[in-house]
Coordinates of C-alpha atoms in Angstrom, one line a residue:
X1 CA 0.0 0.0 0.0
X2 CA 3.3 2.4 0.9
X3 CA 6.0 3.0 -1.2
X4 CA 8.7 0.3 -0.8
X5 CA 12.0 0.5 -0.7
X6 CA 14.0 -0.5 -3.0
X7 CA 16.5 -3.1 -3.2
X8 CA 15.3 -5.2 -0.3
X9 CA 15.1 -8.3 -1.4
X10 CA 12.1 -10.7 -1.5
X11 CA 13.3 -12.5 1.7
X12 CA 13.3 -8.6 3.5
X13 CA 9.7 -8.0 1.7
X14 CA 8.1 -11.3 2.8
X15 CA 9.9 -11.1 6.3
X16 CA 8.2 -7.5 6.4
X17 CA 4.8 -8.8 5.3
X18 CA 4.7 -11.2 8.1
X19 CA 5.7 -9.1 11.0
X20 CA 3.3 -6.4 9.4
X21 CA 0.4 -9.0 9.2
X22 CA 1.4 -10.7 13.0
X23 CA 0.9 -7.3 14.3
X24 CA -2.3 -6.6 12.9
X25 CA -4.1 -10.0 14.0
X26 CA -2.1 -9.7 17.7
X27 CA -4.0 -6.2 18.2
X28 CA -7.5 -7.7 16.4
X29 CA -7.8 -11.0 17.6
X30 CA -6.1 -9.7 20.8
X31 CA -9.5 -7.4 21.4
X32 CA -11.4 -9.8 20.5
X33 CA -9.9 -12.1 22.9
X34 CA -10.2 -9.7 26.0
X35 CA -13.6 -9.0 25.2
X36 CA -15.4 -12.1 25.1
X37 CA -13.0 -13.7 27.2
X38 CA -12.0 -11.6 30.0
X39 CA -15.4 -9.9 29.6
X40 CA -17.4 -12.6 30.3
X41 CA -15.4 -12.4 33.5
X42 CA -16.2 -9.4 34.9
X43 CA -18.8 -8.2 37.1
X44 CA -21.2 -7.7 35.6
X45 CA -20.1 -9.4 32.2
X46 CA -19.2 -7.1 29.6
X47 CA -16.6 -4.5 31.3
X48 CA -13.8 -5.3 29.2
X49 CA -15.0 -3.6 26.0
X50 CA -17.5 -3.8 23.4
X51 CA -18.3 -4.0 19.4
X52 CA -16.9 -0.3 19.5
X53 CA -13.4 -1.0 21.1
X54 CA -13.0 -4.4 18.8
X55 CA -13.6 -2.0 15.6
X56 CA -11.0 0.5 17.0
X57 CA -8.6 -2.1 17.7
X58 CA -9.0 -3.9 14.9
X59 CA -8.4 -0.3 13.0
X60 CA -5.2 0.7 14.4
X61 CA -3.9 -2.9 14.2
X62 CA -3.8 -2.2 10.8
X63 CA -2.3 1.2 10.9
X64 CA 0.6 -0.1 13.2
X65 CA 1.0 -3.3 10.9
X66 CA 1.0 -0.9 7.8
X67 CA 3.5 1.5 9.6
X68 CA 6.1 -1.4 10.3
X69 CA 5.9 -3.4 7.5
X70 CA 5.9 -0.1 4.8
X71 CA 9.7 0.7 3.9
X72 CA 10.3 -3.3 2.9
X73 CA 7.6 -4.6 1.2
X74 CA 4.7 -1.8 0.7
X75 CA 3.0 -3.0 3.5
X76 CA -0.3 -4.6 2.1
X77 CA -0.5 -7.1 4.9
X78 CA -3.6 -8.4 3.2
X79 CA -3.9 -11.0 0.2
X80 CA -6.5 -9.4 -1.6
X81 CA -4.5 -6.1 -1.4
X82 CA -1.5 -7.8 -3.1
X83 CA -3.8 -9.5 -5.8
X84 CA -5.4 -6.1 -6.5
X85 CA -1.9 -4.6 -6.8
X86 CA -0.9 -7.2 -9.6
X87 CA -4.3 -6.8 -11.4
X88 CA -4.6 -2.5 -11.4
X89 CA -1.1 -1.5 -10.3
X90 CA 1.9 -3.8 -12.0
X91 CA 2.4 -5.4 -8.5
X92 CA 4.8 -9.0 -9.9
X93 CA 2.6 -12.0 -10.3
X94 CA 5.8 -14.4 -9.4
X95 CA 5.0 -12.4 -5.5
X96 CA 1.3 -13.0 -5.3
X97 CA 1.7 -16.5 -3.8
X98 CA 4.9 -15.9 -1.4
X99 CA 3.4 -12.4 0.1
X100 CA 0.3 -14.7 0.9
X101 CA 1.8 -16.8 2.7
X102 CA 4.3 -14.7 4.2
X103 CA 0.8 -13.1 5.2
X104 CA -0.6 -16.0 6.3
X105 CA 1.9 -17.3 8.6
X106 CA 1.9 -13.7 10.0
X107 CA -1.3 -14.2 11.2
X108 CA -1.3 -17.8 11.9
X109 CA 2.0 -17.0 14.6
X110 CA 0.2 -14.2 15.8
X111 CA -3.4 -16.4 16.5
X112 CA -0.9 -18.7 18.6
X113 CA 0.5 -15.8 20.5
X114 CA -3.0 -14.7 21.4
X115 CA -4.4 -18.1 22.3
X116 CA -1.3 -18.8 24.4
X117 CA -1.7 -15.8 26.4
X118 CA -5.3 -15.9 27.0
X119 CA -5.4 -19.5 27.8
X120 CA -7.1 -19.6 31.3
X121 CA -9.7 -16.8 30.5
X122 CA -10.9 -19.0 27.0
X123 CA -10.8 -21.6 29.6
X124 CA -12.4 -20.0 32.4
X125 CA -14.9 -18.4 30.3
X126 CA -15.3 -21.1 27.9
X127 CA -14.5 -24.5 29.1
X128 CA -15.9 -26.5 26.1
X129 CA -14.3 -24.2 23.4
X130 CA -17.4 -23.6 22.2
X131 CA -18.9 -21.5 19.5
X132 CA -19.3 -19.0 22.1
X133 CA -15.3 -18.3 22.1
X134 CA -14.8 -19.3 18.4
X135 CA -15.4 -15.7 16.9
X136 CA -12.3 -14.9 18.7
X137 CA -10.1 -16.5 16.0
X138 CA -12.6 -17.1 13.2
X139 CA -15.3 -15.3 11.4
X140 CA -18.5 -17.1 10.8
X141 CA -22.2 -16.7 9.1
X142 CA -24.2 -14.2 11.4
X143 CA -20.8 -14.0 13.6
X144 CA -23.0 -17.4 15.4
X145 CA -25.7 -15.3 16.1
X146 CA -28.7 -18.1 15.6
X147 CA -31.0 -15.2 15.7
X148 CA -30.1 -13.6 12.5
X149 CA -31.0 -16.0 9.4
X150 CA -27.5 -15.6 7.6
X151 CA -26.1 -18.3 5.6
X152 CA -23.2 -18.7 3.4
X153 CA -23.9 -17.1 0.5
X154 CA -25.3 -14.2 2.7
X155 CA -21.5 -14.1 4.3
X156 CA -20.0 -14.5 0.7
X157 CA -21.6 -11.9 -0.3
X158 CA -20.9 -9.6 2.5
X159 CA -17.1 -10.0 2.3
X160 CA -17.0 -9.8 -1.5
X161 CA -18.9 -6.2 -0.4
X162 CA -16.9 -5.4 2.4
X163 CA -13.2 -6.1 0.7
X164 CA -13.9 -4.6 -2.6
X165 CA -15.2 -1.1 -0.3
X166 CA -11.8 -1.4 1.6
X167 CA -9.3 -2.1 -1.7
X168 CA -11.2 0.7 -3.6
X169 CA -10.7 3.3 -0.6
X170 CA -7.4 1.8 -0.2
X171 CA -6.4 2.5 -3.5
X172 CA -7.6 6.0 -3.7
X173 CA -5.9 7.1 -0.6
X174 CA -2.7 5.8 -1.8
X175 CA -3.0 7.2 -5.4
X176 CA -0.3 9.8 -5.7
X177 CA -2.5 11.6 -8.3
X178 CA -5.7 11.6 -6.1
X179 CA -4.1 14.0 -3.6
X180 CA -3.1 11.5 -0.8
X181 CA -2.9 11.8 2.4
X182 CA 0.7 13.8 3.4
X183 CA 3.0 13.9 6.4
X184 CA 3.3 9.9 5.9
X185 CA -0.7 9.7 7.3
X186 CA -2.0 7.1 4.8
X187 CA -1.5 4.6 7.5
X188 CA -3.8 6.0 9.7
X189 CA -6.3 6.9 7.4
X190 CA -6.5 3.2 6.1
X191 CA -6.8 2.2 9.8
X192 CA -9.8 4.6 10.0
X193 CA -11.4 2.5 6.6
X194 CA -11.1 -0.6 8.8
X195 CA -12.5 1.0 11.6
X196 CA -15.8 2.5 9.5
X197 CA -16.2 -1.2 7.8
X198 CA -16.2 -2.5 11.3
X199 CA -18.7 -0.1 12.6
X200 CA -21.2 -0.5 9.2
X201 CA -20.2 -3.6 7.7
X202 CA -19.6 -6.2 10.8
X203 CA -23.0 -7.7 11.1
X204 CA -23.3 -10.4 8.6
X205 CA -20.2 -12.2 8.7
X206 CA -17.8 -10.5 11.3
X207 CA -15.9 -8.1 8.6
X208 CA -12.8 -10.3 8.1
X209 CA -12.3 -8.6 4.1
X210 CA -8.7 -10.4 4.6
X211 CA -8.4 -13.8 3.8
X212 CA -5.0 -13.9 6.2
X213 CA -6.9 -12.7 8.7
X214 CA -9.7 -15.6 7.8
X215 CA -7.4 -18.5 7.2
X216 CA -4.4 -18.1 9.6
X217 CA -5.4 -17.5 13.0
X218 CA -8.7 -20.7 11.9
X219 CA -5.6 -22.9 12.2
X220 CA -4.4 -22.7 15.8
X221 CA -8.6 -22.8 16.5
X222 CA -8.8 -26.7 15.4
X223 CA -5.6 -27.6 17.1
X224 CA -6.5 -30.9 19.3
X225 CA -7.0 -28.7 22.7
X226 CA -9.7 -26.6 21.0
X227 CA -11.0 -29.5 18.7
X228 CA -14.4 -28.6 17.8
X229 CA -14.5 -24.7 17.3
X230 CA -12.7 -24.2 14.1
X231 CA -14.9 -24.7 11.3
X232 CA -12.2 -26.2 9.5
X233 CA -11.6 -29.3 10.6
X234 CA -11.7 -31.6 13.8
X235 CA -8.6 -33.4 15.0
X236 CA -8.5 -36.5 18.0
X237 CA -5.3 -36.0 20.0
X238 CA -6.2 -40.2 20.9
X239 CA -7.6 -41.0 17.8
X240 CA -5.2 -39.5 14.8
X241 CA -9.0 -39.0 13.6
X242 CA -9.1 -36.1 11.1
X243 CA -12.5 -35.2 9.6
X244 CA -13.6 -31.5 7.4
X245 CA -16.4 -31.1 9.4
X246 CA -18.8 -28.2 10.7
X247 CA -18.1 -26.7 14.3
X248 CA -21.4 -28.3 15.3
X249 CA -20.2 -32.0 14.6
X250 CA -17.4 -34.0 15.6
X251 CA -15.7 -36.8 14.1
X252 CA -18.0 -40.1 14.8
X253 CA -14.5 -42.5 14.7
X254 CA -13.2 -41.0 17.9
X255 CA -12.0 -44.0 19.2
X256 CA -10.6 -45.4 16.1
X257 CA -7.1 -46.7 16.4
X258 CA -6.5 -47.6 12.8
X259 CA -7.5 -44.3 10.4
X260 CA -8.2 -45.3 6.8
X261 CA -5.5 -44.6 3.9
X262 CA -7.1 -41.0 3.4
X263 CA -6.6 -39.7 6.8
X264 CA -10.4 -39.3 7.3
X265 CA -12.1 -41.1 10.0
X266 CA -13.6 -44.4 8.2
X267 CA -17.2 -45.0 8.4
X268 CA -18.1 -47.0 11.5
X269 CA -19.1 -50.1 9.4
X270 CA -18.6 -53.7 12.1
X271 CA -17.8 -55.8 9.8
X272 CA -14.7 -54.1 8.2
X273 CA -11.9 -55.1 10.7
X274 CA -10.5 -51.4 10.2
X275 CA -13.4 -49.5 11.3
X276 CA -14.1 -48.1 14.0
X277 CA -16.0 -49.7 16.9
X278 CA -19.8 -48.5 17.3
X279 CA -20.4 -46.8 20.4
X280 CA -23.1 -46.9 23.2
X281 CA -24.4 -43.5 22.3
X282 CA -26.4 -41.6 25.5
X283 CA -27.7 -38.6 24.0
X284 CA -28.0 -35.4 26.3
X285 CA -29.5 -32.3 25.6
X286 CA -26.5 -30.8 24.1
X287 CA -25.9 -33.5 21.6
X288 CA -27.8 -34.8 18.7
X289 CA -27.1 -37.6 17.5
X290 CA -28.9 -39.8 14.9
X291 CA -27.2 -43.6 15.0
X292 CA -27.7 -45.9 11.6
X293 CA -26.7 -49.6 11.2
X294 CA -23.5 -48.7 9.3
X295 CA -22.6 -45.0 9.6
X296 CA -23.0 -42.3 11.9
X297 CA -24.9 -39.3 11.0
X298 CA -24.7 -35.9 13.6
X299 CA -27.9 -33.5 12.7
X300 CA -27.1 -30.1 13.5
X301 CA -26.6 -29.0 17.6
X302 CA -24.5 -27.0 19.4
X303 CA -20.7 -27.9 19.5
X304 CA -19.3 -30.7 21.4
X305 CA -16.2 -30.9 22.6
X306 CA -13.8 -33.7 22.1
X307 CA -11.7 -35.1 25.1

């Protein structure tokens, strides 16, 4: 987004990218973090912040990650800011891929560092890692609000809104012919951008309009401790069990000992000597479960934690 300097190398420019990125998801998913977290500790609940404070943070996140990573790479700290670049500005194609995932791993680090340090209030306030704390790392239809009737195509389109808002004002503020910001503000005034998409644009599907922000702090949410939350996938840390499966189901081969070729929990079949074992299933309230002769099949419930 910044003018970079030249000379620096592509190691210097991706190494830029990545502290530029971890800074912006340490001071977003940070917020986040203390507010539904450490809020839901307080007394009453709520005293650590609100919408408001996450939008702000979230907002100057990116001005501070934009202000670090500028002189080496350009600071876009954002894929679809670098794919924009190479499509309207001459950005190099052969940089698209490594600034993503220099991007990427930003965020991913920076996800770890924040669920590292807030470990006992997630726990506290969250025991299950639920949905309730999974909006801390992740964005999701309706943020998980099961009140408002957004689906997935209702999110798609609201970040394919939201990020083509920010990259247009993002490209006019930093278009030396469009009178840009002086005294080295554009930083700031981007940071502001995130802020107002925050405040106006946050209801549908929690405003991520960077896939880095989307993709690497969902990683560190389906490690084996937090099983359950991501969205991404589900992962045993008995059963070497891995299964692409909603936040709302868990893998039904939990307790297999012998995962198929694939990697995927096999179907829990008795008379294949690989399978897994059916289980004596004793529903409760907060799981659904609908048992077949050979499969498993989880109807849609609230998420369940996997031990």
């Amino acid at each position: 987004m910044a003018e970079q300097r030249k000379g620096s190398g592509l190691l210097g420019e991706l190494s830029a990218e990545f502290a530029g990125t971890m800074i912006l998801i340490l001071f977003g998913c940070g917020v986040v973090a203390q507010v539904v977290a450490g809020g839901a500790l307080t007394d009453p609940a709520g005293g650590l912040g609100d919408h408001d404070s996450i939008a702000w943070a979230w907002g100057l996140g990116v001005t501070l990650g934009v202000y670090v990573a500028a002189r080496l790479s350009g600071a876009h700290i954002n894929p679809a800011v670098t794919l924009a670049l190479a499509v309207f500005k001459g950005f190099p194609w052969r940089k698209v891929a490594p600034y993503a995932l220099a991007q990427t791993a930003g965020a991913f680090v920076a996800a770890l560092l924040v669920r590292w340090n807030y470990t006992e209030a997630l726990a506290k306030a969250d025991p299950g890692h639920t949905l309730k704390t999974q909006g801390v790392f992740s964005t999701l239809p309706a943020n998980g609000n099961t009140n408002l009737p957004v689906g997935e195509w209702g999110a798609f389109r609201d970040q394919v809104i939201g990020t083509a808002l920010l990259l247009l004002l993002v490209m006019a503020v930093t278009d030396l012919l469009n009178t840009p910001p002086g005294a080295n503000l554009a930083p700031f005034v981007i940071g502001l951008i995130v802020v107002a998409i925050g405040m106006a644009w946050g209801t549908n599907a929690g405003y991520a309009i960077n896939p880095a922000r989307d993709f690497g702090p969902g990683w560190p949410v389906s490690s084996p401790d937090t099983a359950g939350r991501g969205g991404i996938s589900t992962e045993t840390s008995t059963s070497g069990c891995r299964s692409s499966v909603p936040s709302s189901a868990v893998c039904s081969a939990r307790a297999c000992t012998r995962p198929s070729s694939a990697g995927s929990c096999p179907r829990a079949n008795p008379s294949r000597r690989d399978a897994c074992p059916r289980q004596n299933p004793d529903p409760g309230p907060e799981r659904q479960q609908t048992w077949r002769t050979s499969s498993v099949r989880w109807t849609r419930g609230p998420p369940v934690p996997v031990s």
